[in-house]
Coordinates of C-alpha atoms in Angstrom, one line a residue:
M15 CA -39.8 -25.1 10.3
T16 CA -36.3 -23.6 10.1
A17 CA -35.2 -22.8 6.6
T18 CA -31.6 -22.0 5.6
T19 CA -30.4 -20.6 2.3
V20 CA -27.1 -19.6 1.0
T21 CA -27.5 -16.1 -0.5
V22 CA -25.6 -13.9 -2.9
K23 CA -25.6 -10.4 -1.6
S24 CA -26.4 -7.6 -3.9
S25 CA -23.5 -5.6 -5.3
T26 CA -25.7 -2.5 -6.2
P27 CA -24.1 0.6 -4.8
S28 CA -25.9 2.2 -1.9
E29 CA -27.0 5.7 -1.8
A30 CA -24.6 8.4 -0.9
V31 CA -24.3 9.2 2.8
P32 CA -23.1 12.3 4.5
M33 CA -19.3 12.4 5.3
T34 CA -18.4 11.1 8.7
P35 CA -16.1 13.4 10.7
L36 CA -12.6 12.2 10.6
P37 CA -10.9 11.1 13.9
W38 CA -8.3 13.8 13.6
R39 CA -6.7 13.1 16.9
Q40 CA -5.9 9.5 16.0
L41 CA -4.9 10.4 12.4
G42 CA -2.6 13.1 13.8
I43 CA -0.8 10.6 16.1
L44 CA -0.4 8.2 13.2
S45 CA 0.9 11.1 11.1
L46 CA 3.8 11.5 13.5
V47 CA 4.9 8.0 12.7
S48 CA 4.1 8.5 9.0
I49 CA 6.5 11.4 8.8
T50 CA 9.3 9.6 10.5
E51 CA 9.2 6.7 8.1
P52 CA 10.6 8.5 5.0
I53 CA 13.1 10.3 7.4
H54 CA 14.5 6.9 8.3
F55 CA 14.7 6.0 4.6
T56 CA 16.3 9.2 3.3
L57 CA 18.4 10.3 6.2
V58 CA 21.6 8.5 5.1
F59 CA 21.5 9.6 1.4
P60 CA 23.5 12.8 1.8
F61 CA 26.4 11.2 3.8
I62 CA 26.3 7.5 2.8
Y63 CA 29.1 7.9 0.2
F64 CA 31.4 9.6 2.7
M65 CA 30.5 7.1 5.5
V66 CA 31.5 4.2 3.3
R67 CA 34.6 6.0 2.2
D68 CA 35.6 6.6 5.9
L69 CA 35.0 3.0 6.8
H70 CA 37.9 2.1 4.4
V71 CA 36.0 -0.7 2.7
S72 CA 38.0 -0.2 -0.4
D73 CA 41.1 1.8 -1.3
D74 CA 39.9 2.2 -4.9
I75 CA 37.3 5.0 -5.0
R76 CA 35.9 3.5 -8.2
Y77 CA 34.5 0.7 -6.1
I78 CA 32.9 2.8 -3.3
G79 CA 29.7 3.2 -5.4
F80 CA 29.3 -0.5 -5.4
Y81 CA 29.4 -0.7 -1.6
V82 CA 27.2 2.3 -1.3
G83 CA 24.6 0.5 -3.3
I84 CA 24.7 -2.5 -1.0
L85 CA 24.3 -0.3 2.1
A86 CA 21.5 1.8 0.5
A87 CA 19.6 -1.3 -0.6
A88 CA 19.8 -3.1 2.8
F89 CA 16.9 -1.1 4.3
S90 CA 14.5 -1.9 1.5
V91 CA 15.6 -5.5 1.3
A92 CA 14.9 -6.0 5.0
Q93 CA 11.5 -4.4 4.7
L94 CA 10.7 -6.6 1.8
A95 CA 11.6 -9.7 3.8
T96 CA 9.7 -8.8 6.9
S97 CA 6.7 -6.6 6.1
M98 CA 4.4 -9.6 5.6
V99 CA 5.4 -11.0 9.0
W100 CA 4.5 -7.7 10.6
G101 CA 1.2 -7.6 8.8
I102 CA 0.2 -11.1 9.8
L103 CA 1.3 -10.4 13.4
S104 CA -0.9 -7.2 13.4
D105 CA -3.9 -9.3 12.4
R106 CA -3.3 -11.5 15.4
I107 CA -2.1 -9.3 18.3
G108 CA -3.4 -5.9 17.1
R109 CA -2.2 -2.9 15.2
R110 CA -1.0 -0.8 18.2
P111 CA 1.5 -3.4 19.6
V112 CA 3.1 -3.9 16.2
L113 CA 3.3 -0.1 15.7
L114 CA 4.9 0.4 19.1
I115 CA 7.5 -2.4 18.4
G116 CA 8.3 -0.9 15.0
V117 CA 8.8 2.6 16.4
A118 CA 10.9 1.3 19.2
G119 CA 13.2 -0.4 16.7
S120 CA 13.4 3.0 14.9
I121 CA 14.7 4.5 18.1
V122 CA 17.5 2.1 18.8
C123 CA 18.8 1.1 15.3
P124 CA 19.7 4.6 14.0
I125 CA 22.0 5.2 17.0
L126 CA 23.8 1.8 16.5
F127 CA 24.1 2.5 12.8
G128 CA 25.6 5.9 13.5
M129 CA 28.2 4.3 15.7
S130 CA 29.4 1.9 12.9
Q131 CA 33.1 1.3 12.8
T132 CA 33.1 -1.4 10.1
F133 CA 31.1 -1.8 6.9
A134 CA 29.7 -5.1 8.0
W135 CA 28.3 -3.6 11.2
A136 CA 26.8 -0.8 9.2
V137 CA 25.0 -3.3 6.9
V138 CA 23.8 -5.4 9.8
M139 CA 22.4 -2.3 11.6
R140 CA 20.7 -1.0 8.4
L141 CA 19.2 -4.4 7.9
A142 CA 17.9 -4.4 11.5
W143 CA 16.7 -0.9 11.0
G144 CA 14.5 -2.0 8.0
M145 CA 13.5 -5.3 9.6
L146 CA 12.0 -3.6 12.7
N147 CA 10.4 -0.9 10.6
G148 CA 7.1 -2.5 9.6
N149 CA 5.1 0.6 10.2
T150 CA 3.9 1.7 6.8
S151 CA 1.5 -1.2 6.0
T152 CA 0.3 -1.1 9.6
I153 CA -0.5 2.6 9.4
K154 CA -2.4 2.1 6.1
T155 CA -4.4 -0.7 7.8
M156 CA -5.3 1.5 10.8
V157 CA -6.3 4.4 8.5
G158 CA -8.6 2.0 6.7
E159 CA -10.2 1.0 10.1
L160 CA -10.5 4.5 11.3
T161 CA -12.3 5.7 8.2
D162 CA -15.4 4.7 6.2
E163 CA -16.4 5.1 2.6
S164 CA -17.5 8.6 3.1
N165 CA -14.2 10.0 4.5
Q166 CA -11.5 7.6 3.4
A167 CA -10.4 9.9 0.6
K168 CA -9.4 12.6 3.1
G169 CA -8.0 10.1 5.5
F170 CA -5.7 8.3 3.1
A171 CA -4.7 11.7 1.5
T172 CA -2.7 12.4 4.7
L173 CA -0.3 9.4 4.0
P174 CA 1.4 10.7 0.8
L175 CA 1.5 14.2 2.4
C176 CA 3.4 12.9 5.4
W177 CA 5.7 10.9 3.1
N178 CA 6.6 14.1 1.1
I179 CA 7.2 16.1 4.3
G180 CA 9.5 13.3 5.6
C181 CA 11.4 13.1 2.3
V182 CA 12.2 16.8 2.8
I183 CA 13.2 16.6 6.5
G184 CA 15.4 13.4 6.1
P185 CA 18.0 14.8 3.6
V186 CA 18.1 18.1 5.4
L187 CA 19.0 16.4 8.7
G188 CA 21.5 14.1 7.1
G189 CA 23.2 16.9 5.1
L190 CA 23.4 19.5 7.8
L191 CA 24.3 17.4 10.8
S192 CA 26.7 14.9 9.4
N193 CA 30.4 15.3 10.4
P194 CA 29.5 18.2 12.8
V195 CA 33.1 18.6 13.9
Q196 CA 34.0 19.9 10.5
N197 CA 30.7 21.3 9.4
L198 CA 29.7 22.9 12.7
P199 CA 33.0 23.6 14.4
W200 CA 31.6 26.6 16.4
L201 CA 29.3 24.1 18.2
F202 CA 30.9 20.7 18.1
G203 CA 34.5 21.5 17.2
S204 CA 35.9 20.0 20.5
S205 CA 33.5 17.0 20.7
V206 CA 35.3 13.7 21.1
L207 CA 32.1 11.7 20.6
F208 CA 31.3 13.2 17.2
K209 CA 34.9 13.1 16.1
T210 CA 34.9 9.4 16.7
F211 CA 31.4 8.9 15.2
P212 CA 31.1 11.7 12.6
Y213 CA 27.7 10.4 11.4
L214 CA 26.0 9.8 14.8
L215 CA 24.4 13.3 15.3
P216 CA 21.8 13.0 12.4
C217 CA 21.0 9.5 13.5
M218 CA 20.5 10.7 17.1
C219 CA 18.1 13.4 15.9
C220 CA 16.2 10.8 13.9
S221 CA 16.0 8.6 17.0
A222 CA 14.7 11.5 19.0
L223 CA 11.9 12.1 16.5
S224 CA 10.9 8.4 16.7
F225 CA 11.0 8.6 20.5
L226 CA 8.6 11.5 20.4
A227 CA 6.3 9.6 18.1
W228 CA 6.5 6.5 20.3
V229 CA 5.5 8.4 23.4
F230 CA 2.5 10.0 21.7
N231 CA 1.5 6.6 20.3
Y232 CA 1.9 4.9 23.7
L233 CA -0.1 7.5 25.6
Y234 CA -2.9 8.4 23.1
L235 CA -3.1 5.9 20.2
E236 CA -6.2 3.6 20.4
E237 CA -6.3 0.1 19.1
T238 CA -8.4 -0.1 16.0
M239 CA -8.9 -3.9 16.2
D240 CA -10.9 -3.8 19.5
D241 CA -14.0 -4.5 17.4
H242 CA -13.1 -8.0 16.2
P243 CA -15.9 -9.4 14.0
F244 CA -15.6 -12.7 15.8
R245 CA -15.9 -11.2 19.3
D246 CA -18.8 -9.7 21.2
D247 CA -18.8 -6.3 22.9
D248 CA -17.0 -7.8 25.9
G249 CA -14.2 -9.2 23.7
N250 CA -15.4 -12.8 24.2
A251 CA -15.9 -15.3 21.4
T252 CA -19.6 -15.8 20.5
E253 CA -21.2 -19.1 20.0
E254 CA -24.7 -19.9 18.6
E255 CA -26.5 -23.2 18.3
E256 CA -29.6 -23.9 16.2
V257 CA -31.4 -27.2 15.8
G258 CA -34.3 -28.1 13.6
I259 CA -35.5 -28.9 10.1
V260 CA -33.3 -27.5 7.3
E261 CA -34.4 -26.5 3.8
Y262 CA -31.6 -25.9 1.3
Q263 CA -33.0 -23.6 -1.4
E264 CA -31.6 -23.2 -4.9
V265 CA -27.9 -22.2 -5.3
M266 CA -26.6 -20.7 -8.5
E267 CA -24.5 -23.1 -10.5
E268 CA -21.3 -21.1 -10.4
G269 CA -20.4 -17.7 -9.0
H270 CA -19.5 -15.9 -5.8
L271 CA -21.5 -16.5 -2.7
I272 CA -20.4 -13.0 -1.6
P273 CA -19.4 -10.5 -4.2
E274 CA -16.9 -8.9 -1.9
A275 CA -15.1 -12.3 -1.3
D276 CA -13.8 -12.3 -4.8
G277 CA -11.8 -15.4 -5.6
Y278 CA -13.7 -17.7 -3.2
P279 CA -16.7 -19.2 -5.1
F280 CA -18.4 -22.1 -3.3
Y281 CA -18.3 -25.4 -5.1
G282 CA -18.7 -28.8 -3.6
S283 CA -21.0 -30.5 -1.1
V284 CA -22.5 -29.9 2.3
H285 CA -23.2 -32.9 4.5
H286 CA -26.1 -32.8 7.0
S287 CA -26.6 -35.6 9.4
T288 CA -29.5 -35.7 11.9
I289 CA -30.5 -38.0 14.7
S290 CA -33.8 -38.5 16.4
G291 CA -34.7 -35.8 18.9
G292 CA -33.2 -33.0 17.0
G293 CA -29.5 -33.9 17.6
D294 CA -27.5 -33.1 14.4
H295 CA -24.2 -32.0 12.9
I296 CA -23.2 -30.1 9.9
S297 CA -19.9 -30.4 8.0
C298 CA -18.8 -28.6 4.8
T299 CA -16.4 -29.7 2.1
V300 CA -15.5 -27.1 -0.5
S301 CA -12.9 -26.2 -3.1
S302 CA -11.9 -22.8 -4.5
H303 CA -11.8 -22.0 -8.1
S304 CA -11.9 -18.9 -10.3
A305 CA -15.2 -17.3 -11.5
D306 CA -15.6 -14.2 -13.5
T307 CA -19.2 -13.3 -13.0
V308 CA -21.0 -12.1 -10.0
P309 CA -24.8 -12.0 -9.9
D310 CA -26.2 -8.6 -9.2
E311 CA -28.8 -9.8 -6.7
T312 CA -30.6 -13.0 -5.6
S313 CA -33.9 -13.0 -3.9
T314 CA -34.0 -15.0 -0.7
L315 CA -36.5 -16.1 1.9
L316 CA -37.4 -13.6 4.6
A317 CA -34.6 -13.8 7.2
H318 CA -34.5 -13.3 10.9
T319 CA -30.8 -13.9 11.4
S320 CA -27.7 -13.9 9.2
T321 CA -24.5 -15.7 10.1
M322 CA -21.2 -15.4 8.3
I323 CA -19.4 -18.8 8.5
Q324 CA -15.7 -19.2 7.5
L325 CA -15.1 -22.7 6.1
S326 CA -11.9 -24.6 6.5
A327 CA -10.7 -23.7 3.0
G328 CA -11.1 -20.0 3.7
T329 CA -14.4 -19.6 1.9
M330 CA -16.9 -17.1 3.4
V331 CA -20.5 -18.3 3.3
D332 CA -23.5 -16.2 4.3
I333 CA -26.1 -18.5 5.7
T334 CA -29.5 -16.9 6.4
T335 CA -31.8 -18.7 8.8
L336 CA -35.6 -18.6 9.4
H337 CA -36.8 -19.9 12.8
D338 CA -40.0 -21.8 13.5
P339 CA -40.7 -23.0 17.0
L340 CA -42.3 -26.2 15.7
S341 CA -38.9 -27.2 14.3
L342 CA -37.6 -27.7 17.8
S343 CA -40.1 -30.4 18.7
G344 CA -37.6 -33.1 17.9
A345 CA -39.9 -35.0 15.7
T346 CA -37.3 -36.0 13.1
T347 CA -36.1 -39.2 11.7
P348 CA -32.4 -40.2 11.3
T349 CA -31.2 -39.2 7.9
N350 CA -27.9 -38.6 6.2
T351 CA -28.2 -36.1 3.3
V352 CA -25.6 -34.8 0.8
I353 CA -26.5 -31.4 -0.7
R354 CA -24.8 -30.6 -4.0
T355 CA -24.2 -26.8 -4.3
D356 CA -23.2 -26.9 -7.9
L357 CA -26.7 -27.7 -9.0
P358 CA -30.1 -26.3 -8.1
S359 CA -31.4 -28.5 -5.3
K360 CA -33.8 -28.6 -2.3
T361 CA -33.1 -31.0 0.6
Y362 CA -34.4 -31.4 4.1
G363 CA -32.5 -32.3 7.2
A364 CA -31.5 -31.0 10.6
Y365 CA -28.4 -29.2 11.6
R366 CA -26.5 -27.7 14.5
H367 CA -23.8 -25.1 13.9
S368 CA -21.6 -22.7 15.9
S369 CA -21.0 -19.2 14.8
K370 CA -17.8 -19.0 16.8
E371 CA -15.0 -18.0 14.4
S372 CA -11.4 -18.8 14.9
A373 CA -8.6 -16.2 15.2
P374 CA -7.2 -15.0 11.9
S375 CA -5.3 -17.7 10.1
A376 CA -2.0 -16.7 8.4
S377 CA -2.6 -19.2 5.6
V378 CA -6.1 -18.0 4.9
G379 CA -4.9 -14.4 5.0
L380 CA -2.2 -15.1 2.4
S381 CA -4.7 -16.9 0.3
I382 CA -7.0 -13.9 0.4
A383 CA -4.2 -11.5 -0.3
L384 CA -2.9 -13.4 -3.4
T385 CA -6.3 -13.9 -5.2
G386 CA -8.9 -11.9 -6.9
D387 CA -9.1 -8.1 -6.5
R388 CA -6.4 -8.1 -3.8
L389 CA -3.8 -9.6 -6.2
R390 CA -4.8 -7.3 -9.0
C391 CA -4.4 -4.2 -6.7
T392 CA -1.1 -5.5 -5.4
I393 CA 0.2 -5.8 -9.0
G394 CA -1.0 -2.3 -9.7
Y395 CA 0.7 -1.0 -6.5
A396 CA 4.0 -2.7 -7.5
L397 CA 3.8 -1.2 -11.0
V398 CA 3.2 2.4 -9.9
A399 CA 5.9 2.0 -7.3
L400 CA 8.3 0.8 -10.0
L401 CA 7.5 3.6 -12.5
T402 CA 7.7 6.2 -9.7
V403 CA 11.1 5.2 -8.4
M404 CA 12.4 5.0 -11.9
I405 CA 11.4 8.5 -12.9
D406 CA 12.4 9.9 -9.4
E407 CA 15.8 8.3 -9.6
M408 CA 16.4 9.5 -13.2
F409 CA 15.2 13.1 -13.1
P410 CA 18.2 14.5 -11.2
I411 CA 20.6 12.5 -13.3
W412 CA 19.0 13.6 -16.5
A413 CA 18.6 17.2 -15.4
A414 CA 22.4 17.4 -14.5
T415 CA 23.5 15.7 -17.8
Q416 CA 24.8 18.0 -20.5
P417 CA 22.4 19.0 -23.3
R418 CA 24.5 17.4 -26.0
L419 CA 23.8 14.1 -24.3
G420 CA 20.1 14.7 -23.9
G421 CA 20.0 16.4 -20.5
M422 CA 19.4 19.9 -19.2
G423 CA 22.8 20.8 -17.8
M424 CA 21.3 22.0 -14.5
S425 CA 23.2 22.6 -11.3
S426 CA 22.4 20.7 -8.1
R427 CA 20.9 23.9 -6.6
A428 CA 18.7 24.4 -9.6
I429 CA 17.5 20.8 -9.5
G430 CA 16.8 21.1 -5.8
G431 CA 14.8 24.3 -6.4
A432 CA 12.7 22.7 -9.1
L433 CA 11.9 19.7 -7.0
S434 CA 11.2 21.8 -3.9
T435 CA 8.8 24.0 -5.8
A436 CA 6.9 21.1 -7.2
G437 CA 7.0 19.5 -3.7
F438 CA 5.2 22.4 -2.1
L439 CA 2.5 22.3 -4.7
V440 CA 1.8 18.7 -3.7
I441 CA 0.6 19.8 -0.3
Y442 CA -2.3 21.7 -1.9
L443 CA -3.0 19.0 -4.4
Q444 CA -3.0 16.3 -1.7
I445 CA -5.2 18.1 0.9
Y446 CA -7.7 20.0 -1.2
L447 CA -7.8 18.7 -4.7
Y448 CA -7.7 14.9 -4.4
P449 CA -10.8 14.5 -2.1
K450 CA -12.8 16.6 -4.6
A451 CA -11.5 14.5 -7.5
Q452 CA -12.3 11.3 -5.7
L453 CA -15.8 12.5 -4.9
I454 CA -16.4 13.3 -8.6
W455 CA -14.6 10.5 -10.4
G456 CA -14.5 7.7 -7.8
T457 CA -11.4 6.0 -6.5
L458 CA -10.8 3.6 -9.4
R459 CA -11.1 6.3 -12.0
C460 CA -8.7 8.5 -10.1
F461 CA -6.1 5.7 -10.2
Q462 CA -6.8 5.2 -13.9
Y463 CA -6.5 8.9 -14.8
G464 CA -3.3 9.2 -12.8
V465 CA -1.4 6.4 -14.6
A466 CA -2.9 7.4 -18.0
L467 CA -1.6 11.0 -17.5
C468 CA 1.8 9.6 -16.6
A469 CA 1.9 7.9 -20.0
V470 CA 1.7 11.4 -21.6
V471 CA 3.7 13.4 -19.1
F472 CA 6.9 11.3 -18.7
P473 CA 7.9 11.2 -22.4
C474 CA 7.4 15.0 -22.5
F475 CA 10.5 15.5 -20.3
A476 CA 12.7 14.1 -23.0
V477 CA 11.9 16.9 -25.4
L478 CA 12.6 19.8 -22.9
H479 CA 16.2 20.1 -23.8
R480 CA 15.3 20.5 -27.4
L481 CA 13.8 23.9 -26.7
E482 CA 17.1 25.7 -26.8
F483 CA 17.9 24.1 -30.2
I484 CA 14.7 25.1 -31.9
D485 CA 15.2 27.1 -35.1
P486 CA 13.7 30.6 -34.8
V487 CA 12.5 30.2 -38.4
V488 CA 10.4 27.2 -37.4
A489 CA 9.2 28.7 -34.1
P490 CA 9.2 32.6 -34.3
I491 CA 8.3 32.8 -30.6
V492 CA 11.9 31.7 -29.9
H493 CA 13.2 34.8 -31.6
L494 CA 10.8 37.0 -29.6
L495 CA 11.8 35.5 -26.3
G496 CA 15.5 35.6 -26.7
N497 CA 18.0 33.4 -24.8
D498 CA 17.0 34.6 -21.4
G499 CA 13.3 34.4 -22.2
L500 CA 13.7 31.0 -23.6
K501 CA 15.4 29.8 -20.4
V502 CA 12.5 31.2 -18.4
F503 CA 10.0 29.5 -20.7
T504 CA 11.9 26.2 -20.4
W505 CA 11.7 26.6 -16.6
V506 CA 8.0 27.2 -16.7
V507 CA 7.4 24.2 -18.8
M508 CA 9.6 22.0 -16.6
L509 CA 7.7 23.2 -13.4
G510 CA 4.5 22.5 -15.2
L511 CA 5.6 18.9 -16.1
L512 CA 6.9 18.3 -12.6
T513 CA 3.6 19.5 -11.1
L514 CA 1.7 17.2 -13.4
K515 CA 4.0 14.4 -12.4
E516 CA 3.3 15.1 -8.7
W517 CA -0.4 15.3 -9.4
C518 CA -0.2 11.9 -11.1
G519 CA 1.4 10.5 -8.0
V520 CA -1.3 12.0 -5.8
L521 CA -4.0 10.4 -7.9
Y522 CA -2.6 6.9 -8.2
Y523 CA -0.8 6.5 -4.9
T524 CA -3.7 7.7 -2.7
S525 CA -6.2 5.7 -4.8
I526 CA -4.3 2.4 -4.7
C527 CA -4.1 2.6 -0.9
I528 CA -7.9 3.0 -0.8
L529 CA -8.5 0.3 -3.4
I530 CA -6.4 -2.2 -1.6
N531 CA -8.3 -1.7 1.6
N532 CA -11.6 -1.8 -0.3
S533 CA -10.8 -5.1 -1.8
V534 CA -10.4 -7.0 1.5
P535 CA -13.6 -9.1 2.3
D536 CA -12.8 -9.6 6.0
R537 CA -11.3 -6.8 8.1
R538 CA -9.4 -9.3 10.2
Y539 CA -7.0 -9.7 7.3
L540 CA -6.5 -6.1 6.5
G541 CA -3.0 -6.2 8.0
T542 CA -2.0 -9.2 6.0
V543 CA -3.3 -7.8 2.7
N544 CA -1.6 -4.4 3.2
S545 CA 1.7 -6.0 4.1
V546 CA 1.7 -8.3 1.1
S547 CA 1.0 -5.3 -1.2
Y548 CA 3.7 -3.3 0.6
S549 CA 6.2 -6.1 0.1
A550 CA 5.5 -6.1 -3.6
A551 CA 6.0 -2.3 -3.8
S552 CA 9.2 -2.7 -1.7
F553 CA 10.5 -5.2 -4.2
A554 CA 9.7 -2.8 -7.1
R555 CA 11.5 0.1 -5.3
T556 CA 14.5 -2.2 -4.7
I557 CA 15.0 -3.1 -8.4
G558 CA 13.7 0.2 -9.9
P559 CA 16.9 2.3 -9.5
A560 CA 19.0 -0.5 -11.0
I561 CA 16.7 -0.8 -14.0
S562 CA 16.6 2.9 -14.6
G563 CA 20.4 3.3 -14.2
M564 CA 21.1 0.5 -16.6
L565 CA 18.6 1.9 -19.1
W566 CA 20.1 5.3 -18.9
T567 CA 23.7 4.1 -19.3
W568 CA 22.8 1.8 -22.2
S569 CA 20.8 4.5 -24.0
L570 CA 23.8 6.9 -23.9
T571 CA 26.4 4.3 -25.0
S572 CA 24.4 2.2 -27.5
G573 CA 24.4 4.7 -30.3
Y574 CA 20.8 3.7 -31.4
P575 CA 18.4 6.3 -32.6
F576 CA 15.0 7.2 -31.1
P577 CA 13.4 5.7 -29.0
F578 CA 16.5 3.9 -27.8
N579 CA 18.7 7.0 -27.3
Y580 CA 18.4 9.4 -24.3
N581 CA 14.6 9.2 -24.7
C582 CA 14.7 5.5 -23.7
I583 CA 14.1 6.0 -20.0
F584 CA 11.1 8.3 -20.5
V585 CA 9.6 6.1 -23.2
A586 CA 10.0 3.1 -20.9
T587 CA 8.3 4.7 -17.9
G588 CA 5.6 6.1 -20.1
T589 CA 5.0 2.6 -21.6
L590 CA 4.9 1.1 -18.1
A591 CA 2.3 3.6 -17.1
L592 CA 0.2 2.8 -20.2
I593 CA 0.5 -0.9 -19.4
T594 CA -0.7 -0.2 -15.8
Y595 CA -3.6 1.8 -17.2
L596 CA -4.7 -1.0 -19.5
L597 CA -4.5 -3.5 -16.7
S598 CA -6.6 -1.3 -14.5
L599 CA -9.4 -1.4 -17.1
T600 CA -10.0 -5.0 -16.2
W601 CA -10.6 -4.2 -12.5
D602 CA -14.2 -4.4 -11.2
A603 CA -16.0 -1.2 -10.4
R604 CA -17.0 -2.6 -7.1
L605 CA -13.6 -1.7 -5.8
D606 CA -15.0 1.8 -5.3
R607 CA -16.9 0.4 -2.4
R608 CA -15.6 -1.4 0.7
A609 CA -16.0 -5.2 0.8
F610 CA -16.1 -5.0 4.6
S611 CA -18.1 -2.7 6.9
K612 CA -16.3 -0.4 9.4
S613 CA -18.3 -1.8 12.2
A614 CA -18.0 -5.4 11.2

């Protein structure tokens, strides 16, 4: 006879396997786009104030900052609104076409933005620039598909590295090449074009970099979705038909049919109808509900084939089938059986099913993205994006503030030097140290250790300015160091804290990218899940600067004592990091392993 059982796959970790060589050629091509992404974001920062001023949007300079904020936020707001669309589209038409469209938009929009003659045109072009720039989530998806569990730590480590490199290049281009008629008169002093459009040159250079990236992607980038799980080697949809006696073995009362498909427990009934001669039909009715426990393993009958069926409600069911030639004799009687899966049961019937799976559904993809491990990882991604943008936004402001107000009184050159020094250290941490840490601790613990360390490091910045006010009687080392020595000591401590801050970012940012990919039960929806998480992070980055700015202003003007004085912003970010750490303790350890196989 033919016996069919619904099984619960074991969640026991498999043995360690040797590291698979990374596809460096494909990762290198993706890195070109990854570097251009932060360039597009940061390019305008050095000249955006002067651009808005020259557009004469307001005669009162006190209001220029307001319009600068609108123009600066337009890019992130546009990405927030469209990143999910690009992710869903990449699940349907492939990663490569979406990436090429996004890079093409990054070629055209900067030039049109640089030619702005009105503030409205500048905002529209900046919005279009962000709308057509859905590359970040697509790149993360492609890296997830190009790597496996053995090498994903090194593969994903390239993404923050590229971001940091781009964040250095963007402001340099924007600062050096804006208004070239005045700043570079020996080269562009007689240029009518750049006199008319003083901010076009850096935008043209940005477009040129994107054009170079587009050419390399068009010529050499391979589609990572060629291996659809619902297509055969020739790219055609597969179909399978089985007819015969069916035995439905015991199903657990409540829990996940597939541990990796968290959030989609099977609960309801399966209807089998048969007709004489072996003709039959199977239909399933299910409803999704939450379940907290996942069985470690369930013994099943010996199986010859295993078919993954996606039900109408988005539930993934693993049906294992045993074949017996006698079952195809057609000696069956008409029956109509209802099988309850919420209770142990055994029922016989006959069935016919097709293993042909439909193309990715946007509604199913969003349902997967907004439930279970995916939702938890998305919330974690948004929280670390929020605390990162808050501390990054506030560090230069705090460092430049006078010591009597709680700052360090540093010059812009000193601030830039400190950030650049810490930035160079990130390269080593990202390339060499993170893969080793991930191998020892695991991805989830790397994330947890990163946010836990933030909860300690961020508040330490607030006490740096107190070093120069320490009484030598209390700390004799201050008397030994002298004023100059104390300044050097303060610098060393600051660089140490900045380095620890960057190390935290390496730990939690790289890890959360891996965890999000690991949480996806079906690789067909990688693009959707990554785009949803990126939208959440974009929203956090949009509101983060406003929150930190208001907190800083309020803390300096409220007159309240610690922790509501100048320490407030550092205490707030440290508390946010602690909350993120506590939330991550509720995450399942299975996130260290992929829910989908690379070859699936």
